[in-house]
mmCIF file of C-alpha atoms and ligand atoms in Angstrom:
data_model
loop_
_atom_site.group_PDB
_atom_site.id
_atom_site.type_symbol
_atom_site.label_atom_id
_atom_site.label_comp_id
_atom_site.label_asym_id
_atom_site.label_seq_id
_atom_site.Cartn_x
_atom_site.Cartn_y
_atom_site.Cartn_z
ATOM 1 C CA MET A 1303 124.778 151.278 -7.336
ATOM 2 C CA ARG A 1304 123.999 147.745 -8.481
ATOM 3 C CA ARG A 1305 120.630 146.346 -7.468
ATOM 4 C CA LYS A 1306 120.619 142.928 -5.912
ATOM 5 C CA LEU A 1307 119.071 140.126 -7.955
ATOM 6 C CA VAL A 1308 117.876 136.788 -6.613
ATOM 7 C CA ILE A 1309 116.987 134.113 -9.164
ATOM 8 C CA GLY A 1310 115.483 130.744 -8.356
ATOM 9 C CA ASN A 1311 116.634 127.823 -10.476
ATOM 10 C CA TRP A 1312 113.905 125.254 -10.111
ATOM 11 C CA LYS A 1313 115.866 122.646 -12.100
ATOM 12 C CA MET A 1314 113.647 119.698 -13.107
ATOM 13 C CA ASN A 1315 111.171 120.155 -10.289
ATOM 14 C CA GLY A 1316 107.561 121.210 -10.182
ATOM 15 C CA SER A 1317 104.015 120.447 -11.265
ATOM 16 C CA ARG A 1318 101.197 122.823 -12.164
ATOM 17 C CA ALA A 1319 99.707 122.467 -8.700
ATOM 18 C CA ALA A 1320 102.975 122.777 -6.760
ATOM 19 C CA ASN A 1321 104.118 125.716 -8.906
ATOM 20 C CA SER A 1322 100.914 127.578 -8.205
ATOM 21 C CA VAL A 1323 101.423 127.273 -4.460
ATOM 22 C CA LEU A 1324 105.079 128.318 -4.755
ATOM 23 C CA LEU A 1325 104.451 131.255 -7.097
ATOM 24 C CA SER A 1326 101.558 132.625 -5.086
ATOM 25 C CA GLY A 1327 103.646 132.324 -1.911
ATOM 26 C CA ILE A 1328 106.516 134.234 -3.516
ATOM 27 C CA VAL A 1329 104.239 136.929 -4.892
ATOM 28 C CA ALA A 1330 102.422 137.350 -1.579
ATOM 29 C CA GLY A 1331 105.636 137.780 0.394
ATOM 30 C CA PHE A 1332 107.823 139.630 -2.090
ATOM 31 C CA LYS A 1333 108.567 143.224 -1.271
ATOM 32 C CA SER A 1334 110.489 144.909 -4.056
ATOM 33 C CA GLY A 1335 112.885 146.903 -1.991
ATOM 34 C CA LYS A 1336 116.555 146.654 -2.744
ATOM 35 C CA ALA A 1337 116.344 143.339 -4.604
ATOM 36 C CA ASP A 1338 114.770 142.058 -7.794
ATOM 37 C CA ALA A 1339 113.515 138.501 -8.044
ATOM 38 C CA ALA A 1340 112.998 135.956 -10.791
ATOM 39 C CA VAL A 1341 112.366 132.243 -11.244
ATOM 40 C CA CYS A 1342 113.892 130.095 -13.984
ATOM 41 C CA VAL A 1343 111.555 127.199 -14.585
ATOM 42 C CA PRO A 1344 111.267 124.100 -16.787
ATOM 43 C CA ALA A 1345 110.095 125.226 -20.253
ATOM 44 C CA PRO A 1346 106.614 123.639 -20.003
ATOM 45 C CA TYR A 1347 105.841 125.942 -17.083
ATOM 46 C CA LEU A 1348 106.710 129.230 -18.779
ATOM 47 C CA ALA A 1349 103.073 129.747 -19.764
ATOM 48 C CA GLN A 1350 102.058 129.250 -16.144
ATOM 49 C CA CYS A 1351 104.619 131.845 -15.049
ATOM 50 C CA GLU A 1352 103.314 134.259 -17.641
ATOM 51 C CA ALA A 1353 99.762 133.731 -16.407
ATOM 52 C CA GLU A 1354 100.605 133.954 -12.699
ATOM 53 C CA LEU A 1355 103.430 136.500 -12.632
ATOM 54 C CA ALA A 1356 102.612 138.911 -15.448
ATOM 55 C CA GLU A 1357 101.117 141.571 -13.201
ATOM 56 C CA THR A 1358 103.721 141.142 -10.462
ATOM 57 C CA PRO A 1359 107.290 142.410 -9.964
ATOM 58 C CA VAL A 1360 108.657 138.842 -10.144
ATOM 59 C CA ALA A 1361 110.302 138.006 -13.490
ATOM 60 C CA TRP A 1362 110.831 134.569 -15.018
ATOM 61 C CA GLY A 1363 112.885 132.723 -17.580
ATOM 62 C CA GLY A 1364 114.295 129.437 -18.831
ATOM 63 C CA GLN A 1365 117.110 127.243 -17.538
ATOM 64 C CA ASP A 1366 118.787 126.869 -20.906
ATOM 65 C CA VAL A 1367 118.446 128.250 -24.415
ATOM 66 C CA SER A 1368 119.439 126.943 -27.808
ATOM 67 C CA ALA A 1369 122.395 128.457 -29.619
ATOM 68 C CA TYR A 1370 120.236 128.229 -32.778
ATOM 69 C CA ALA A 1371 117.393 130.538 -33.758
ATOM 70 C CA ALA A 1372 115.056 127.875 -35.221
ATOM 71 C CA GLY A 1373 115.015 124.679 -37.217
ATOM 72 C CA ALA A 1374 115.755 120.975 -36.994
ATOM 73 C CA TYR A 1375 117.089 120.839 -33.437
ATOM 74 C CA THR A 1376 114.848 118.338 -31.689
ATOM 75 C CA GLY A 1377 114.357 119.051 -28.013
ATOM 76 C CA GLU A 1378 115.885 122.507 -28.110
ATOM 77 C CA VAL A 1379 114.112 125.693 -27.027
ATOM 78 C CA ALA A 1380 114.909 128.893 -28.926
ATOM 79 C CA ALA A 1381 115.396 132.287 -27.328
ATOM 80 C CA SER A 1382 112.408 133.592 -29.317
ATOM 81 C CA MET A 1383 110.241 130.887 -27.703
ATOM 82 C CA LEU A 1384 111.302 131.918 -24.205
ATOM 83 C CA LEU A 1385 110.464 135.498 -25.149
ATOM 84 C CA ASP A 1386 107.106 134.407 -26.548
ATOM 85 C CA PHE A 1387 106.120 133.547 -22.987
ATOM 86 C CA GLY A 1388 107.383 136.774 -21.493
ATOM 87 C CA SER A 1389 110.728 135.489 -20.212
ATOM 88 C CA LYS A 1390 113.377 137.946 -19.182
ATOM 89 C CA PHE A 1391 116.220 135.531 -18.359
ATOM 90 C CA ALA A 1392 117.839 132.350 -19.622
ATOM 91 C CA ILE A 1393 120.422 130.505 -17.548
ATOM 92 C CA VAL A 1394 123.323 129.352 -19.725
ATOM 93 C CA GLY A 1395 126.229 127.107 -18.848
ATOM 94 C CA HIS A 1396 124.857 125.784 -15.578
ATOM 95 C CA SER A 1397 127.310 123.174 -14.306
ATOM 96 C CA GLU A 1398 124.638 120.461 -14.601
ATOM 97 C CA ARG A 1399 124.345 121.253 -18.339
ATOM 98 C CA ARG A 1400 128.125 121.235 -18.647
ATOM 99 C CA ALA A 1401 128.470 117.926 -16.753
ATOM 100 C CA TYR A 1402 125.446 115.934 -17.973
ATOM 101 C CA HIS A 1403 124.972 117.383 -21.451
ATOM 102 C CA GLY A 1404 128.568 117.904 -22.472
ATOM 103 C CA GLU A 1405 128.266 121.654 -22.905
ATOM 104 C CA ASN A 1406 131.678 123.205 -23.417
ATOM 105 C CA ASN A 1407 132.773 126.823 -23.079
ATOM 106 C CA GLU A 1408 132.268 127.538 -26.784
ATOM 107 C CA LEU A 1409 128.691 126.219 -26.838
ATOM 108 C CA VAL A 1410 127.853 128.137 -23.668
ATOM 109 C CA ALA A 1411 129.214 131.285 -25.308
ATOM 110 C CA GLN A 1412 127.056 130.701 -28.404
ATOM 111 C CA LYS A 1413 124.013 130.281 -26.173
ATOM 112 C CA ALA A 1414 124.793 133.548 -24.384
ATOM 113 C CA LEU A 1415 125.133 135.241 -27.763
ATOM 114 C CA ALA A 1416 121.816 133.815 -29.012
ATOM 115 C CA ALA A 1417 120.109 135.046 -25.856
ATOM 116 C CA VAL A 1418 121.516 138.568 -26.091
ATOM 117 C CA ASN A 1419 120.741 138.808 -29.807
ATOM 118 C CA ALA A 1420 117.130 137.880 -29.137
ATOM 119 C CA GLY A 1421 116.734 140.317 -26.241
ATOM 120 C CA LEU A 1422 116.956 137.884 -23.329
ATOM 121 C CA VAL A 1423 119.323 138.373 -20.416
ATOM 122 C CA PRO A 1424 121.631 135.358 -20.196
ATOM 123 C CA VAL A 1425 122.657 134.339 -16.698
ATOM 124 C CA VAL A 1426 126.091 132.963 -17.547
ATOM 125 C CA CYS A 1427 127.274 130.392 -15.006
ATOM 126 C CA VAL A 1428 130.914 129.672 -14.286
ATOM 127 C CA GLY A 1429 132.500 127.622 -11.530
ATOM 128 C CA GLU A 1430 135.189 125.158 -10.645
ATOM 129 C CA THR A 1431 134.918 121.543 -9.516
ATOM 130 C CA LEU A 1432 136.350 120.439 -6.181
ATOM 131 C CA GLN A 1433 139.233 118.791 -8.002
ATOM 132 C CA GLN A 1434 140.030 122.038 -9.812
ATOM 133 C CA ARG A 1435 139.872 124.030 -6.572
ATOM 134 C CA GLU A 1436 142.126 121.589 -4.765
ATOM 135 C CA ALA A 1437 144.584 121.717 -7.641
ATOM 136 C CA GLY A 1438 144.728 125.511 -7.343
ATOM 137 C CA LYS A 1439 142.922 125.907 -10.681
ATOM 138 C CA THR A 1440 139.896 127.934 -9.615
ATOM 139 C CA ALA A 1441 140.990 131.196 -11.220
ATOM 140 C CA VAL A 1442 142.126 129.675 -14.485
ATOM 141 C CA THR A 1443 138.933 127.615 -14.783
ATOM 142 C CA VAL A 1444 136.460 130.429 -14.228
ATOM 143 C CA CYS A 1445 138.480 132.894 -16.301
ATOM 144 C CA LEU A 1446 138.552 130.500 -19.271
ATOM 145 C CA GLN A 1447 134.811 129.934 -18.953
ATOM 146 C CA LEU A 1448 134.177 133.671 -18.862
ATOM 147 C CA GLN A 1449 136.682 134.435 -21.613
ATOM 148 C CA ALA A 1450 134.828 132.216 -24.093
ATOM 149 C CA VAL A 1451 131.749 134.398 -23.559
ATOM 150 C CA LEU A 1452 133.715 137.655 -23.720
ATOM 151 C CA ASP A 1453 135.200 136.479 -27.014
ATOM 152 C CA VAL A 1454 131.830 136.278 -28.783
ATOM 153 C CA LEU A 1455 129.969 139.245 -27.281
ATOM 154 C CA ASP A 1456 130.667 142.741 -28.495
ATOM 155 C CA THR A 1457 131.574 145.392 -25.959
ATOM 156 C CA ALA A 1458 128.068 146.842 -25.730
ATOM 157 C CA ALA A 1459 126.499 143.393 -25.207
ATOM 158 C CA LEU A 1460 128.430 143.054 -21.950
ATOM 159 C CA GLU A 1461 125.940 145.476 -20.434
ATOM 160 C CA LYS A 1462 123.150 142.990 -21.109
ATOM 161 C CA ILE A 1463 124.333 139.909 -19.266
ATOM 162 C CA VAL A 1464 124.311 138.615 -15.703
ATOM 163 C CA LEU A 1465 127.106 136.400 -14.383
ATOM 164 C CA ALA A 1466 126.809 133.687 -11.771
ATOM 165 C CA TYR A 1467 129.724 132.189 -9.895
ATOM 166 C CA GLU A 1468 128.689 128.717 -8.849
ATOM 167 C CA PRO A 1469 131.416 126.502 -7.414
ATOM 168 C CA VAL A 1470 130.355 123.040 -8.558
ATOM 169 C CA TRP A 1471 131.288 121.505 -5.208
ATOM 170 C CA ALA A 1472 128.814 123.821 -3.455
ATOM 171 C CA ILE A 1473 125.786 123.106 -5.650
ATOM 172 C CA GLY A 1474 123.182 121.013 -3.887
ATOM 173 C CA THR A 1475 125.733 119.743 -1.382
ATOM 174 C CA GLY A 1476 125.025 121.968 1.607
ATOM 175 C CA LYS A 1477 128.627 123.195 1.391
ATOM 176 C CA THR A 1478 128.889 126.905 0.732
ATOM 177 C CA ALA A 1479 131.883 128.950 -0.312
ATOM 178 C CA THR A 1480 132.854 131.270 2.508
ATOM 179 C CA PRO A 1481 132.016 134.918 1.811
ATOM 180 C CA ALA A 1482 135.741 135.608 1.393
ATOM 181 C CA MET A 1483 136.225 132.755 -1.080
ATOM 182 C CA ALA A 1484 133.256 133.855 -3.155
ATOM 183 C CA GLN A 1485 134.229 137.528 -3.002
ATOM 184 C CA GLU A 1486 137.701 136.721 -4.291
ATOM 185 C CA VAL A 1487 136.320 135.002 -7.392
ATOM 186 C CA HIS A 1488 133.633 137.636 -7.977
ATOM 187 C CA ALA A 1489 136.251 140.388 -7.888
ATOM 188 C CA LEU A 1490 138.398 138.441 -10.318
ATOM 189 C CA LEU A 1491 135.515 138.013 -12.760
ATOM 190 C CA ARG A 1492 134.618 141.692 -12.538
ATOM 191 C CA LYS A 1493 138.235 142.645 -13.239
ATOM 192 C CA GLN A 1494 138.266 140.403 -16.285
ATOM 193 C CA VAL A 1495 135.110 142.044 -17.671
ATOM 194 C CA ALA A 1496 136.581 145.482 -16.888
ATOM 195 C CA GLU A 1497 139.483 144.782 -19.210
ATOM 196 C CA ARG A 1498 136.924 144.742 -22.056
ATOM 197 C CA ASN A 1499 134.375 147.280 -20.791
ATOM 198 C CA ALA A 1500 134.903 149.076 -17.486
ATOM 199 C CA ALA A 1501 131.397 150.542 -17.348
ATOM 200 C CA ALA A 1502 129.790 147.169 -18.019
ATOM 201 C CA ALA A 1503 131.938 145.596 -15.311
ATOM 202 C CA ALA A 1504 130.949 148.242 -12.791
ATOM 203 C CA GLY A 1505 127.256 147.700 -13.511
ATOM 204 C CA MET A 1506 127.296 143.934 -13.969
ATOM 205 C CA GLN A 1507 125.324 141.834 -11.512
ATOM 206 C CA ILE A 1508 127.457 138.879 -10.448
ATOM 207 C CA LEU A 1509 125.418 136.349 -8.503
ATOM 208 C CA TYR A 1510 126.692 133.667 -6.161
ATOM 209 C CA GLY A 1511 125.183 130.183 -6.340
ATOM 210 C CA GLY A 1512 125.876 127.111 -4.254
ATOM 211 C CA SER A 1513 123.761 126.086 -1.250
ATOM 212 C CA MET A 1514 122.704 129.646 -0.495
ATOM 213 C CA LYS A 1515 120.049 129.701 2.219
ATOM 214 C CA PRO A 1516 118.416 132.371 4.389
ATOM 215 C CA GLU A 1517 120.962 131.570 7.125
ATOM 216 C CA ASN A 1518 124.093 132.192 5.054
ATOM 217 C CA ALA A 1519 122.760 134.695 2.521
ATOM 218 C CA LYS A 1520 123.359 137.828 4.571
ATOM 219 C CA ASP A 1521 127.114 137.398 4.899
ATOM 220 C CA LEU A 1522 127.549 136.389 1.264
ATOM 221 C CA LEU A 1523 125.412 139.251 -0.010
ATOM 222 C CA ALA A 1524 127.275 141.757 2.149
ATOM 223 C CA GLN A 1525 130.410 141.248 0.048
ATOM 224 C CA PRO A 1526 131.124 144.163 -2.278
ATOM 225 C CA ASP A 1527 131.145 142.113 -5.490
ATOM 226 C CA ILE A 1528 128.289 139.728 -4.702
ATOM 227 C CA ASP A 1529 125.172 141.191 -6.252
ATOM 228 C CA GLY A 1530 122.661 138.477 -5.551
ATOM 229 C CA GLY A 1531 122.091 134.762 -5.677
ATOM 230 C CA LEU A 1532 121.253 131.944 -8.041
ATOM 231 C CA ILE A 1533 119.312 129.616 -5.809
ATOM 232 C CA GLY A 1534 118.547 125.929 -6.342
ATOM 233 C CA GLY A 1535 117.118 123.936 -3.449
ATOM 234 C CA ALA A 1536 116.081 126.915 -1.347
ATOM 235 C CA ALA A 1537 114.102 128.353 -4.285
ATOM 236 C CA LEU A 1538 111.567 125.542 -4.011
ATOM 237 C CA LYS A 1539 110.110 126.838 -0.738
ATOM 238 C CA ALA A 1540 108.589 130.311 -0.828
ATOM 239 C CA GLU A 1541 109.649 130.989 2.749
ATOM 240 C CA ASP A 1542 113.319 130.175 2.092
ATOM 241 C CA PHE A 1543 113.428 132.014 -1.237
ATOM 242 C CA LEU A 1544 111.858 135.083 0.361
ATOM 243 C CA GLY A 1545 114.277 134.807 3.293
ATOM 244 C CA ILE A 1546 117.200 135.101 0.880
ATOM 245 C CA ILE A 1547 115.595 138.054 -0.903
ATOM 246 C CA GLU A 1548 115.113 139.730 2.430
ATOM 247 C CA ALA A 1549 118.774 139.184 3.321
ATOM 248 C CA ALA A 1550 119.663 141.041 0.133
HETATM 249 C C1 PEP B 2932 122.013 125.885 -8.618
HETATM 250 O O1 PEP B 2932 121.641 124.811 -9.056
HETATM 251 O O2 PEP B 2932 122.191 126.845 -9.384
HETATM 252 C C2 PEP B 2932 122.247 125.993 -7.182
HETATM 253 C C3 PEP B 2932 122.909 127.012 -6.725
HETATM 254 O O3 PEP B 2932 121.735 124.981 -6.409
HETATM 255 P P1 PEP B 2932 121.718 124.922 -4.795
HETATM 256 O O4 PEP B 2932 121.265 126.271 -4.306
HETATM 257 O O5 PEP B 2932 120.746 123.835 -4.473
HETATM 258 O O6 PEP B 2932 123.107 124.614 -4.372
#
């Protein structure tokens, strides 16, 4: 039985003061029942997460990770640095990184590999644009994105990753994939992983992301292949984030 996992992606939001209010609100209201919870924060706030979450069941991580281990890569953050501050997760291949930072499938795969090699859990994001969906290219798009990652990870490493299906047209737009639409893609992704490693596919947490809120979370999370959420906007209010966790 896969446990549900709800991860907040704070994006480039926060301040020490605001984070403290948000983190203490999450910790106060979080009941670790059927779901695990984590927040992926801007790198400067990892130390704050370590200080405020270390003795709690809420995990934390980064929103990106370098494909390189160390060296002359100005602005990059290595997996070892995320681990230095107690991180468990690193989001890789978020559509905003793909769109605004030119990250392609191969680079995303290298980032996932660097994370796994260091002992972090990469949260590998895949998803189609509206144009791709309307052109009937959803399956081919997400399968190519996933395949690049499957190509660089060995079979055993597939047990150490989390996937997130995030239709680009649903991120931050208030438009959500219907539970049936999301389920269809999640099942497809799981089948693709199963072709490499059936046990890993059966155990893999595949999260849905795209305008998930307390009001729509229950129906999405009731789908057999939706194992949690990657939450943007609604992760910035403790009440909303907790509402989604509760729905899980
Ligand atoms: C995200 O950025 O990963 C995301 C799902 O954002 P939102 O929940 O705001 O759509």
